[in-house]
Coordinates of C-alpha atoms and ligand atoms in Angstrom, one line a residue:
M28 CA -6.4 5.5 -4.3
C29 CA -6.6 6.5 -8.0
G30 CA -3.6 6.7 -10.2
I31 CA -2.7 9.9 -12.1
V32 CA -0.3 10.5 -14.9
G33 CA 0.7 13.5 -16.9
Y34 CA 3.1 14.3 -19.7
I35 CA 4.5 17.4 -21.4
G36 CA 7.3 17.3 -23.9
P37 CA 8.3 16.5 -27.4
R38 CA 6.9 12.9 -27.5
Q39 CA 3.4 12.0 -28.5
A40 CA 1.7 12.2 -25.1
Y41 CA -1.0 9.5 -25.5
P42 CA 1.2 6.4 -25.4
V43 CA 3.2 7.7 -22.5
V44 CA 0.1 8.4 -20.5
I45 CA -1.7 5.1 -21.4
K46 CA 1.4 3.1 -20.5
G47 CA 1.7 5.0 -17.2
L48 CA -1.9 4.3 -16.3
K49 CA -1.4 0.6 -16.8
R50 CA 1.5 0.7 -14.4
L51 CA -0.7 2.6 -11.9
E52 CA -3.7 0.4 -12.3
Y53 CA -3.0 -1.3 -9.0
R54 CA -4.2 2.0 -7.4
G55 CA -7.7 1.7 -8.8
Y56 CA -9.3 0.2 -11.8
D57 CA -12.9 0.9 -12.0
S58 CA -12.7 3.5 -14.8
A59 CA -10.0 5.3 -16.7
G60 CA -9.7 8.4 -18.8
I61 CA -7.3 10.7 -20.6
A62 CA -7.4 14.4 -21.7
L63 CA -5.1 15.4 -24.6
L64 CA -4.3 18.9 -25.6
N65 CA -3.5 19.3 -29.3
Q66 CA -2.7 22.9 -29.8
Q67 CA -5.9 24.5 -28.5
Q68 CA -8.1 21.4 -29.1
L69 CA -9.0 19.5 -25.9
N70 CA -9.9 15.8 -26.5
V71 CA -11.2 13.8 -23.6
Y72 CA -11.7 10.0 -23.7
K73 CA -13.0 8.1 -20.6
K74 CA -14.6 4.8 -19.9
K75 CA -15.9 2.7 -17.1
G76 CA -13.6 -0.4 -16.5
K77 CA -9.9 -0.9 -16.8
V78 CA -7.3 1.0 -18.9
A79 CA -7.6 -1.7 -21.6
D80 CA -11.3 -1.0 -21.9
L81 CA -10.5 2.7 -22.4
E82 CA -8.1 1.8 -25.1
D83 CA -10.6 -0.4 -26.8
S84 CA -13.2 2.3 -26.7
I85 CA -11.0 4.8 -28.5
V86 CA -11.7 4.3 -32.1
A87 CA -9.1 4.5 -34.8
T88 CA -10.4 7.8 -36.0
S89 CA -10.0 9.5 -32.6
D90 CA -7.6 12.4 -32.4
L91 CA -4.8 11.2 -30.3
G92 CA -2.4 13.9 -31.2
G93 CA -0.8 16.3 -28.8
H94 CA 2.3 16.6 -26.7
I95 CA 0.5 17.3 -23.4
A96 CA -1.9 15.0 -21.7
I97 CA -3.3 14.0 -18.3
G98 CA -4.7 10.5 -17.5
H99 CA -6.5 8.9 -14.6
T100 CA -7.3 5.4 -13.4
R101 CA -10.0 5.5 -10.7
W102 CA -11.0 3.9 -7.4
A103 CA -14.5 5.4 -6.9
T104 CA -15.2 7.6 -3.9
H105 CA -17.9 10.1 -4.9
G106 CA -20.2 8.5 -7.5
E107 CA -20.4 5.0 -8.8
P108 CA -18.0 3.7 -11.4
S109 CA -19.4 4.9 -14.7
D110 CA -18.4 6.7 -17.9
R111 CA -19.7 10.0 -16.6
N112 CA -18.0 9.8 -13.2
S113 CA -14.7 8.9 -14.8
H114 CA -11.9 11.5 -14.9
P115 CA -10.8 13.8 -16.5
H116 CA -13.6 16.2 -15.9
V117 CA -14.1 19.2 -18.0
S118 CA -15.2 22.6 -16.7
K119 CA -18.4 24.4 -17.6
S120 CA -16.7 26.6 -20.2
G121 CA -15.0 23.5 -21.8
Q122 CA -11.6 25.2 -21.3
L123 CA -10.3 23.3 -18.3
A124 CA -9.8 19.6 -17.8
M125 CA -8.7 18.1 -14.4
I126 CA -8.0 14.7 -12.8
H127 CA -7.9 14.2 -9.0
N128 CA -6.8 11.6 -6.5
G129 CA -8.3 12.1 -3.1
I130 CA -11.5 13.4 -1.5
I131 CA -12.8 17.0 -1.1
E132 CA -14.6 16.7 2.1
N133 CA -16.4 20.1 1.9
Y134 CA -17.5 19.7 -1.7
A135 CA -21.2 19.8 -0.8
P136 CA -21.5 23.5 0.3
I137 CA -19.2 24.5 -2.6
K138 CA -21.5 22.6 -5.0
E139 CA -24.5 24.3 -3.5
E140 CA -22.8 27.7 -4.0
L141 CA -22.1 26.8 -7.7
L142 CA -25.6 25.5 -8.3
Q143 CA -27.0 28.8 -7.2
K144 CA -24.8 30.5 -9.7
G145 CA -26.3 28.4 -12.5
Y146 CA -23.6 25.7 -12.8
E147 CA -24.8 22.2 -13.8
F148 CA -22.9 19.1 -13.1
K149 CA -22.5 16.1 -15.4
S150 CA -21.1 13.8 -12.8
D151 CA -21.6 13.0 -9.1
T152 CA -17.9 13.6 -8.3
D153 CA -16.3 16.1 -5.9
T154 CA -13.7 16.6 -8.6
E155 CA -16.1 18.3 -11.0
V156 CA -17.1 20.6 -8.2
L157 CA -13.5 21.6 -7.4
L158 CA -12.8 22.1 -11.1
N159 CA -15.8 24.5 -11.6
F160 CA -15.0 26.2 -8.3
I161 CA -11.5 27.0 -9.7
E162 CA -13.1 28.2 -13.0
E163 CA -15.6 30.4 -11.1
I164 CA -12.8 32.0 -9.1
R165 CA -10.8 32.7 -12.2
V166 CA -13.8 34.4 -13.9
K167 CA -14.9 36.3 -10.9
N168 CA -11.4 37.6 -9.9
E169 CA -10.2 37.9 -13.5
C170 CA -7.0 36.3 -12.4
S171 CA -4.7 33.6 -13.8
L172 CA -5.6 30.0 -13.5
E173 CA -2.6 29.5 -11.1
E174 CA -4.0 32.2 -8.8
A175 CA -7.5 30.7 -9.0
L176 CA -6.1 27.3 -8.1
R177 CA -4.3 28.8 -5.1
I178 CA -7.4 30.5 -3.8
A179 CA -9.5 27.4 -4.3
L180 CA -7.0 25.1 -2.5
K181 CA -7.1 27.4 0.5
R182 CA -10.9 26.9 0.7
I183 CA -11.1 23.2 0.4
V184 CA -10.8 20.6 3.1
G185 CA -9.6 17.1 2.3
A186 CA -6.9 15.3 0.3
Y187 CA -5.9 15.9 -3.3
C188 CA -3.4 15.4 -6.0
I189 CA -4.7 17.2 -9.0
L190 CA -3.5 17.8 -12.5
L191 CA -5.1 20.6 -14.5
V192 CA -4.8 21.7 -18.1
D193 CA -6.2 24.8 -19.9
V194 CA -6.9 24.9 -23.7
N195 CA -5.7 28.5 -23.6
D196 CA -2.3 27.6 -22.2
P197 CA -1.4 24.4 -24.0
D198 CA 2.2 24.5 -22.8
T199 CA 1.5 24.1 -19.0
I200 CA 0.3 21.4 -16.6
L201 CA -0.7 22.8 -13.2
A202 CA -0.4 20.3 -10.4
A203 CA -1.0 20.4 -6.6
R204 CA -1.0 18.0 -3.8
K205 CA -2.1 17.5 -0.2
G206 CA -2.2 14.1 1.3
S207 CA -2.1 12.2 -2.1
P208 CA 1.3 11.5 -3.7
L209 CA 2.8 13.2 -6.7
V210 CA 6.2 12.6 -8.3
I211 CA 7.5 14.6 -11.2
G212 CA 10.1 13.1 -13.5
I213 CA 12.6 15.4 -15.1
G214 CA 13.7 14.6 -18.7
K215 CA 15.4 16.6 -21.4
D216 CA 12.8 19.3 -22.3
E217 CA 10.1 17.1 -20.9
H218 CA 8.3 16.3 -17.6
F219 CA 6.4 13.3 -16.4
L220 CA 3.9 13.5 -13.6
A221 CA 2.6 10.5 -11.7
S222 CA 1.3 9.1 -8.4
D223 CA 4.4 7.1 -8.1
A224 CA 7.6 6.6 -10.0
S225 CA 6.6 3.5 -11.9
P226 CA 5.3 5.3 -15.0
I227 CA 8.4 7.5 -15.0
I228 CA 11.3 5.1 -14.4
E229 CA 11.4 4.1 -18.1
Y230 CA 12.2 7.7 -19.1
T231 CA 14.3 9.3 -16.4
K232 CA 15.7 8.5 -12.9
E233 CA 15.6 12.2 -11.8
V234 CA 12.5 13.0 -9.9
V235 CA 11.0 15.5 -7.5
Y236 CA 8.6 14.4 -4.8
V237 CA 6.1 17.3 -4.5
N238 CA 5.2 18.2 -0.9
D239 CA 1.9 18.9 0.6
Y240 CA 0.6 22.4 -0.1
Q241 CA 2.9 22.8 -3.1
I242 CA 1.7 23.9 -6.5
A243 CA 3.8 22.8 -9.5
I244 CA 3.8 24.8 -12.7
V245 CA 5.1 22.3 -15.2
K246 CA 6.3 23.3 -18.7
R247 CA 8.4 21.3 -21.2
D248 CA 11.6 22.9 -20.0
E249 CA 10.7 24.3 -16.7
L250 CA 9.4 23.1 -13.3
V251 CA 8.4 25.8 -10.8
L252 CA 7.3 24.8 -7.3
K253 CA 5.4 27.3 -5.2
N254 CA 3.7 27.2 -1.8
L255 CA 0.1 28.4 -1.3
G256 CA 1.5 31.8 -0.4
N257 CA 2.8 32.1 -4.0
E258 CA 6.4 31.9 -2.9
K259 CA 8.8 29.8 -5.0
E260 CA 10.3 26.7 -3.4
T261 CA 13.4 24.9 -4.6
P262 CA 12.7 21.5 -6.1
F263 CA 14.7 18.8 -4.5
I264 CA 15.9 16.3 -7.1
T265 CA 16.2 12.7 -6.1
K266 CA 17.7 9.9 -8.0
L267 CA 15.5 6.8 -8.3
D268 CA 17.0 3.6 -7.2
M269 CA 14.7 1.3 -9.1
E270 CA 15.0 -0.7 -12.4
L271 CA 12.3 -1.1 -15.0
A272 CA 12.4 -4.9 -14.6
A273 CA 11.2 -4.5 -11.0
I274 CA 7.8 -3.2 -12.1
E275 CA 7.3 -5.8 -14.9
K276 CA 5.9 -9.3 -14.5
G277 CA 9.1 -11.0 -15.7
G278 CA 7.4 -14.1 -17.1
Y279 CA 5.0 -14.7 -14.2
D280 CA 1.3 -14.8 -14.8
H281 CA 0.6 -12.3 -12.1
F282 CA 2.5 -9.8 -10.1
M283 CA 1.3 -11.5 -6.9
L284 CA 3.0 -14.7 -7.9
K285 CA 6.1 -12.9 -9.0
E286 CA 6.2 -11.0 -5.7
I287 CA 5.7 -14.2 -3.6
H288 CA 8.6 -15.8 -5.5
E289 CA 10.8 -12.8 -5.1
Q290 CA 10.8 -13.2 -1.3
P291 CA 14.0 -15.1 -0.9
A292 CA 15.7 -12.2 -2.8
T293 CA 13.8 -9.4 -1.1
I294 CA 14.3 -10.7 2.4
A295 CA 18.0 -11.1 1.5
D296 CA 18.1 -7.5 0.2
C297 CA 16.5 -6.3 3.4
L298 CA 19.1 -8.2 5.6
R299 CA 22.1 -7.3 3.3
G300 CA 24.6 -5.0 4.9
R301 CA 22.6 -5.0 8.2
L302 CA 23.0 -8.6 9.3
Q303 CA 26.6 -9.5 10.0
V304 CA 26.3 -13.0 11.5
E305 CA 30.0 -13.7 11.5
H306 CA 30.7 -10.5 13.5
S307 CA 27.7 -11.0 15.7
H308 CA 26.6 -7.6 14.7
L309 CA 23.5 -5.9 13.4
K310 CA 23.8 -2.5 11.6
L311 CA 20.5 -0.6 11.6
A312 CA 21.4 3.1 11.4
G313 CA 17.9 4.3 12.1
V314 CA 17.9 2.5 15.4
E315 CA 21.6 3.1 16.3
N316 CA 21.3 6.9 15.8
N317 CA 18.2 7.1 18.0
L318 CA 18.9 4.7 20.7
D319 CA 18.5 7.4 23.4
K320 CA 14.9 8.0 22.4
L321 CA 14.1 4.3 21.8
L322 CA 15.5 3.2 25.1
A323 CA 13.9 6.0 27.0
A324 CA 10.4 5.2 25.7
K325 CA 7.9 4.0 28.2
R326 CA 6.1 2.2 25.4
F327 CA 6.0 1.7 21.6
I328 CA 2.9 2.2 19.6
M329 CA 2.6 0.4 16.3
V330 CA 0.4 2.3 13.8
A331 CA -0.7 0.6 10.6
C332 CA -3.5 -0.8 8.5
G333 CA -4.2 -4.2 6.9
T334 CA -1.2 -6.5 6.4
S335 CA 1.1 -3.9 7.9
W336 CA -1.0 -4.0 11.0
H337 CA -0.4 -7.8 11.1
A338 CA 3.3 -7.1 10.9
G339 CA 2.8 -4.8 13.9
L340 CA 1.2 -7.6 15.9
V341 CA 4.2 -9.9 15.3
A342 CA 6.4 -6.9 16.3
E343 CA 4.5 -6.6 19.6
Y344 CA 5.3 -10.1 20.5
L345 CA 9.0 -9.7 19.5
I346 CA 9.6 -6.4 21.2
E347 CA 7.8 -7.3 24.4
E348 CA 9.7 -10.6 24.6
L349 CA 13.1 -9.4 23.6
C350 CA 13.2 -5.8 24.8
R351 CA 10.7 -5.9 27.7
I352 CA 9.2 -2.7 26.4
P353 CA 5.3 -2.5 26.4
V354 CA 3.9 -2.3 22.9
E355 CA 0.4 -1.3 21.7
V356 CA -0.7 -2.1 18.2
E357 CA -3.2 0.3 16.7
Y358 CA -5.3 0.4 13.6
A359 CA -4.4 3.8 12.2
S360 CA -8.0 4.5 11.3
E361 CA -9.1 4.2 14.9
F362 CA -6.0 5.7 16.5
R363 CA -6.4 8.9 14.5
Y364 CA -9.9 9.6 15.7
R365 CA -10.1 8.3 19.2
N366 CA -8.1 11.0 21.0
P367 CA -5.4 8.7 22.2
I368 CA -3.0 9.6 25.0
I369 CA 0.3 10.5 23.3
E370 CA 3.0 12.2 25.2
P371 CA 6.4 13.5 24.3
G372 CA 8.7 10.6 24.5
D373 CA 6.3 8.1 23.1
V374 CA 7.6 6.2 20.2
I375 CA 5.3 5.5 17.3
I376 CA 6.4 2.8 14.9
A377 CA 4.7 3.4 11.6
I378 CA 4.5 0.4 9.3
S379 CA 3.5 0.9 5.7
Q380 CA 4.3 -0.7 2.4
S381 CA 3.2 2.3 0.3
G382 CA 4.1 5.0 2.7
E383 CA 1.0 6.8 1.5
T384 CA -1.9 5.2 3.4
A385 CA -4.1 8.1 4.4
D386 CA -5.2 6.9 7.8
T387 CA -1.6 6.0 8.8
L388 CA -0.3 9.3 7.5
V389 CA -2.8 11.4 9.4
A390 CA -2.4 9.4 12.6
L391 CA 1.3 10.1 12.5
E392 CA 0.9 13.7 11.8
N393 CA -1.3 14.0 14.9
A394 CA 1.1 12.0 17.0
K395 CA 4.0 14.1 15.7
E396 CA 2.3 17.3 16.7
K397 CA 1.9 15.9 20.2
G398 CA 5.6 15.3 20.5
A399 CA 5.9 11.6 19.7
F400 CA 9.0 10.3 18.0
I401 CA 8.0 8.6 14.7
F402 CA 10.0 5.6 13.4
G403 CA 8.9 4.5 9.9
V404 CA 9.2 1.0 8.6
V405 CA 8.3 1.7 5.0
N406 CA 8.9 0.1 1.7
S407 CA 8.3 2.9 -0.7
V408 CA 11.4 5.1 -0.8
G409 CA 10.7 8.8 -0.5
S410 CA 7.0 8.3 0.3
S411 CA 5.0 10.6 2.5
I412 CA 5.3 8.4 5.6
A413 CA 9.0 7.9 5.1
R414 CA 9.5 11.7 4.8
L415 CA 7.3 12.4 7.8
S416 CA 9.2 10.0 10.1
H417 CA 12.0 11.3 12.3
A418 CA 13.9 8.1 11.6
G419 CA 13.3 4.7 10.1
A420 CA 14.4 1.6 8.2
Y421 CA 13.3 0.8 4.7
T422 CA 12.2 -2.7 4.0
H423 CA 13.9 -2.7 0.6
S424 CA 11.3 -5.1 -0.8
G425 CA 11.2 -3.4 -4.2
P426 CA 8.0 -2.1 -5.9
E427 CA 5.0 -4.2 -4.8
I428 CA 2.4 -4.0 -7.5
G429 CA 0.0 -6.9 -6.6
V430 CA -2.8 -5.5 -4.5
A431 CA -2.4 -8.3 -2.0
S432 CA 0.7 -7.5 0.0
T433 CA 3.2 -10.4 0.2
K434 CA 6.9 -9.5 -0.1
A435 CA 6.3 -6.2 1.8
F436 CA 5.0 -8.2 4.8
T437 CA 8.0 -10.5 5.0
G438 CA 10.2 -7.4 4.6
Q439 CA 8.4 -5.6 7.4
L440 CA 8.9 -8.7 9.6
A441 CA 12.6 -8.8 8.8
V442 CA 13.1 -5.1 9.7
L443 CA 11.0 -5.3 12.9
T444 CA 12.9 -8.4 14.0
M445 CA 16.2 -6.7 13.5
M446 CA 14.9 -3.7 15.3
A447 CA 13.8 -5.7 18.3
L448 CA 17.2 -7.5 18.4
K449 CA 19.1 -4.3 18.1
I450 CA 17.2 -2.6 20.9
A451 CA 17.3 -5.7 23.1
Q452 CA 21.1 -5.8 22.7
A453 CA 21.4 -2.2 23.6
K454 CA 19.1 -2.6 26.6
G455 CA 20.8 -5.8 27.8
T456 CA 17.6 -7.8 27.7
I457 CA 19.1 -10.5 25.4
D458 CA 22.1 -12.6 26.1
E459 CA 24.9 -13.0 23.6
A460 CA 24.1 -16.6 22.8
R461 CA 20.4 -16.0 22.0
F462 CA 21.3 -12.9 20.0
D463 CA 23.8 -14.9 17.9
Q464 CA 21.3 -17.7 17.5
L465 CA 18.6 -15.4 16.2
L466 CA 21.0 -13.7 13.8
G467 CA 21.8 -17.1 12.4
E468 CA 18.1 -17.9 12.2
L469 CA 17.4 -14.6 10.4
A470 CA 20.2 -15.3 7.9
A471 CA 18.7 -18.6 7.0
V472 CA 15.2 -17.3 6.2
P473 CA 15.8 -16.6 2.4
D474 CA 16.9 -20.2 1.9
K475 CA 14.0 -21.6 3.9
V476 CA 11.5 -19.5 1.9
A477 CA 13.1 -20.6 -1.3
A478 CA 12.7 -24.3 -0.2
I479 CA 8.9 -23.7 0.1
L480 CA 8.7 -22.0 -3.3
K481 CA 10.6 -24.8 -5.0
D482 CA 7.6 -27.0 -5.3
S483 CA 4.1 -25.5 -4.7
S484 CA 2.2 -28.4 -6.3
N485 CA 0.9 -29.7 -2.9
I486 CA -0.5 -26.2 -2.1
E487 CA -2.1 -25.9 -5.5
R488 CA -3.7 -29.3 -5.0
I489 CA -5.1 -28.2 -1.6
A490 CA -6.4 -25.0 -3.2
A491 CA -8.3 -27.0 -5.8
K492 CA -9.8 -29.3 -3.1
Y493 CA -11.2 -26.5 -1.0
K494 CA -11.7 -23.6 -3.5
D495 CA -15.5 -24.0 -3.4
A496 CA -15.8 -23.7 0.3
S497 CA -17.9 -20.6 1.4
D498 CA -16.0 -20.0 4.6
F499 CA -12.5 -20.6 6.0
L500 CA -11.1 -20.4 9.5
F501 CA -7.4 -19.6 10.1
L502 CA -6.0 -20.4 13.6
G503 CA -2.7 -19.9 15.2
R504 CA -1.2 -19.3 18.6
G505 CA 1.6 -17.0 19.8
Y506 CA 3.7 -15.7 16.9
N507 CA 1.5 -17.7 14.5
F508 CA -1.7 -15.9 15.5
P509 CA -0.9 -12.8 13.4
V510 CA 0.1 -15.2 10.6
A511 CA -3.4 -16.8 10.8
L512 CA -4.9 -13.3 10.5
E513 CA -2.8 -12.6 7.5
G514 CA -3.7 -15.9 5.9
A515 CA -7.4 -15.0 6.3
L516 CA -7.0 -11.5 4.9
K517 CA -5.1 -12.9 1.9
L518 CA -7.8 -15.4 1.1
K519 CA -10.6 -12.8 1.5
E520 CA -8.9 -10.3 -0.8
I521 CA -8.0 -12.6 -3.6
S522 CA -10.7 -15.3 -3.7
Y523 CA -13.7 -13.4 -2.1
I524 CA -14.2 -16.4 0.3
H525 CA -15.3 -15.3 3.7
A526 CA -12.4 -16.1 6.1
E527 CA -11.7 -15.3 9.7
G528 CA -8.4 -15.5 11.6
Y529 CA -8.5 -16.3 15.3
P530 CA -6.1 -17.2 18.1
A531 CA -6.6 -20.9 18.2
A532 CA -7.5 -20.9 21.9
E533 CA -10.1 -18.3 21.4
M534 CA -12.0 -20.6 19.0
K535 CA -13.8 -22.3 21.9
H536 CA -15.3 -18.9 22.8
G537 CA -17.5 -18.7 19.8
P538 CA -16.1 -19.6 16.3
I539 CA -16.2 -23.3 17.1
A540 CA -20.0 -23.1 16.5
L541 CA -19.2 -22.6 12.8
V542 CA -17.4 -25.9 12.5
D543 CA -19.0 -28.6 10.5
E544 CA -17.9 -31.0 7.8
H545 CA -18.0 -28.2 5.2
L546 CA -15.6 -25.8 7.0
P547 CA -11.9 -25.9 6.1
V548 CA -9.8 -24.8 9.1
V549 CA -6.2 -23.8 8.5
F550 CA -3.9 -24.3 11.4
V551 CA -0.5 -22.6 11.6
A552 CA 0.9 -25.4 13.7
T553 CA 4.6 -25.2 13.5
R554 CA 6.8 -26.5 16.3
D555 CA 6.9 -23.8 19.0
R556 CA 6.2 -23.5 22.7
F557 CA 2.4 -23.9 22.0
Y558 CA 2.8 -27.0 19.9
E559 CA 1.0 -29.4 22.2
K560 CA -1.8 -27.0 22.8
I561 CA -2.4 -26.5 19.1
V562 CA -2.4 -30.2 18.6
S563 CA -5.3 -30.3 21.1
N564 CA -7.0 -27.6 19.1
V565 CA -6.7 -29.6 15.9
Q566 CA -8.3 -32.6 17.7
E567 CA -11.2 -30.3 18.8
I568 CA -11.9 -29.4 15.2
K569 CA -11.6 -32.9 14.0
A570 CA -14.0 -34.1 16.7
R571 CA -16.5 -31.7 15.1
K572 CA -15.8 -33.0 11.6
G573 CA -14.1 -29.8 10.4
K574 CA -11.6 -30.2 7.5
V575 CA -8.2 -29.5 8.8
I576 CA -5.3 -28.1 6.8
C577 CA -2.1 -27.7 8.7
I578 CA 1.1 -25.7 8.2
A579 CA 3.5 -28.0 10.0
S580 CA 7.3 -28.1 10.6
E581 CA 9.2 -30.5 8.5
G582 CA 9.7 -33.8 10.2
D583 CA 6.5 -33.6 12.2
R584 CA 4.9 -37.0 12.4
V585 CA 1.9 -36.2 14.6
I586 CA 0.1 -33.5 12.7
P587 CA 0.0 -35.4 9.3
G588 CA -1.8 -38.2 11.2
M589 CA -4.5 -35.8 12.3
A590 CA -4.9 -33.3 9.5
D591 CA -6.7 -33.8 6.2
D592 CA -3.9 -32.0 4.4
T593 CA -0.5 -30.9 5.6
I594 CA 1.9 -28.3 4.1
F595 CA 5.4 -28.7 5.5
V596 CA 7.7 -25.7 6.1
P597 CA 11.3 -25.7 7.3
D598 CA 11.8 -25.6 11.0
A599 CA 12.6 -22.2 12.5
D600 CA 12.8 -20.5 15.8
E601 CA 9.3 -19.3 16.7
L602 CA 10.3 -15.6 16.7
I603 CA 11.5 -16.0 13.1
G604 CA 8.8 -18.5 12.0
P605 CA 6.1 -16.0 10.7
M606 CA 8.4 -15.0 7.8
I607 CA 8.3 -18.6 6.7
S608 CA 4.9 -19.9 7.7
V609 CA 3.1 -17.1 5.9
V610 CA 4.5 -18.1 2.5
P611 CA 2.3 -21.2 2.0
L612 CA -0.7 -19.1 3.0
Q613 CA 0.1 -16.5 0.4
L614 CA 0.3 -19.3 -2.2
L615 CA -2.9 -20.9 -1.0
S616 CA -4.9 -17.8 -1.5
Y617 CA -3.2 -17.1 -4.8
F618 CA -4.1 -20.5 -6.2
V619 CA -7.6 -20.4 -4.9
G620 CA -8.1 -17.0 -6.5
V621 CA -6.7 -18.1 -9.8
L622 CA -8.6 -21.4 -9.8
K623 CA -11.8 -19.4 -9.2
G624 CA -11.0 -17.3 -12.3
Y625 CA -10.4 -14.0 -10.5
D626 CA -8.0 -11.3 -11.3
V627 CA -5.7 -11.7 -8.4
D628 CA -3.6 -8.7 -9.1
K629 CA -6.7 -6.4 -9.1
P630 CA -9.3 -7.9 -6.8
R631 CA -12.7 -6.2 -6.9
N632 CA -13.3 -3.1 -4.8
L633 CA -9.7 -2.8 -3.7
A634 CA -6.8 -0.6 -4.5
K635 CA -3.2 -1.0 -3.6
S636 CA -2.7 2.3 -1.9
V637 CA -5.5 3.5 0.2
T638 CA -5.0 7.3 0.1
V639 CA -8.5 8.1 1.2
E640 CA -9.8 7.6 4.7
Ligands
M6R24 O1 0.7 0.5 2.1 P1 0.2 0.1 3.4 O2 1.1 -1.0 4.0 O3 0.1 1.2 4.4 O4 -1.2 -0.5 3.2 C1 -2.0 -1.0 4.3 C2 -3.1 -1.8 3.8 O5 -3.9 -1.1 2.9 C3 -2.6 -3.1 3.0 O6 -1.8 -3.9 3.8 C4 -3.8 -3.9 2.6 O7 -4.5 -4.5 3.7 C5 -3.4 -5.0 1.6 N1 -4.3 -5.0 0.5 C6 -3.3 -6.3 2.2 O8 -2.9 -7.3 1.3

């Protein structure tokens, strides 16, 4: 959580950093701040609220000069969102300013130590503690700031990406990371620092992804990376494969809507070069090059959070059905702490849009240490999870900015389906005809999604009809059960309506007690092997006067006769169906959120990338 930006170079730093913060606002938006160094003058501006509130609060007479600045957009961990808890924080001497993304877990004893030495704190944050700790070490040891930083980092426990400036050295930004991402863009006599590449792409495509336990000493014309042992490490320069347009709204009202509408293209991008229907061939290098490990595995363990976890559930169904390999699906946050049995030879499939989710990352680190083989299904190229994985396949969905994940989910499903097919083919658990049929079905997905997106007026009408409901139930069976979970999560996130997803058959074991004439129940009831059974479930809800909204296959004449409202989707094989049936649910939650007047791209209390546990 939290977005950080820094700039050093010939440009005026303020506009570069403010613009960068706006691009990173998806990472947190409860307060924002900026520290500018103008010669040896440190000017700090910070404000509770969004980056726009910060800008509004900066009066015309403020000194915005300077060619070096650090900025922060916050998702609160220690201390409520407020002006005083906003970053940057300034040290006791007034000489140092720092921003931080992450959590210092052992901040309390360090704070105690500093309090006893007479330090006073203006905020409730762990960041201010770390900053003064660094300052205290510098004074006590009479060492350089870089050395003090190194000593401090060896003492702290937790996750951090920090940027630090010193009024006495107005030509340097010090940066360090562990567990929270940091990218440094390399320009001509200038450097850009950020939590991801989106604030950088406009200026340069050459970037360095800083690794855990590295310190970066960044000057206008020099970038030095060192480890915590003070040894220099060679920066590895990567070329960004991303265009500016990909991170702008492109005429849509919201990123979420843009990303929903991008899905025909992003799914096609994901399949491109991999799916070769005419040759009856799938090319997935990450799988092909590691077939020995994948085929030898006794089981696969999916590790993920949120929407990515739902993709893992779909993959469980796919892989067990097609490959006959047992699959477990784990919430990363539970998996990392519950001392799971992991043995060499186990295959962990890590699913993550951002590639930076802290729980997933740590769960993988633990599993890797125990000898598991990690296969990453990741969207964000060069992210921590992508780099930690032994092998993987990118989803190629492009930058996802809306906090609610949409196109990343369908990209994950596309990759996981290809993976299942490829392994099944190699294992001989799928016959040629079925393999070819599913390849054809996969190839047809972009057009089917486009058909849904062509006219969303029916979904908007349904959203208007039910937007004031206080609860929703989402039900599905088989491959549509994870879709129901995803529909409920989307609605909760965007519209703040309480929603639950359940396997439709499980409803009778409790949730049916909730049903009355006020409860909208969304059924994902496309034509599959459970169709008759789900029709019965619809009847059961109708008999209890619930309001039924059905996602049904085109041409279905039974469901519309029973449901209060029906949304048709193109017919598809049930294994492929989730990529299609989830789209109307994404739109439904989007419209409900918008009609209720909420900021769907920045829902309250959330952040796009959960880099704290
Ligand atoms: O970046 P990741 O896929 O690892 O993120 C996992 C979850 O935080 C994420 O899917 C979250 O649940 C989304 N807000 C869902 O829309």
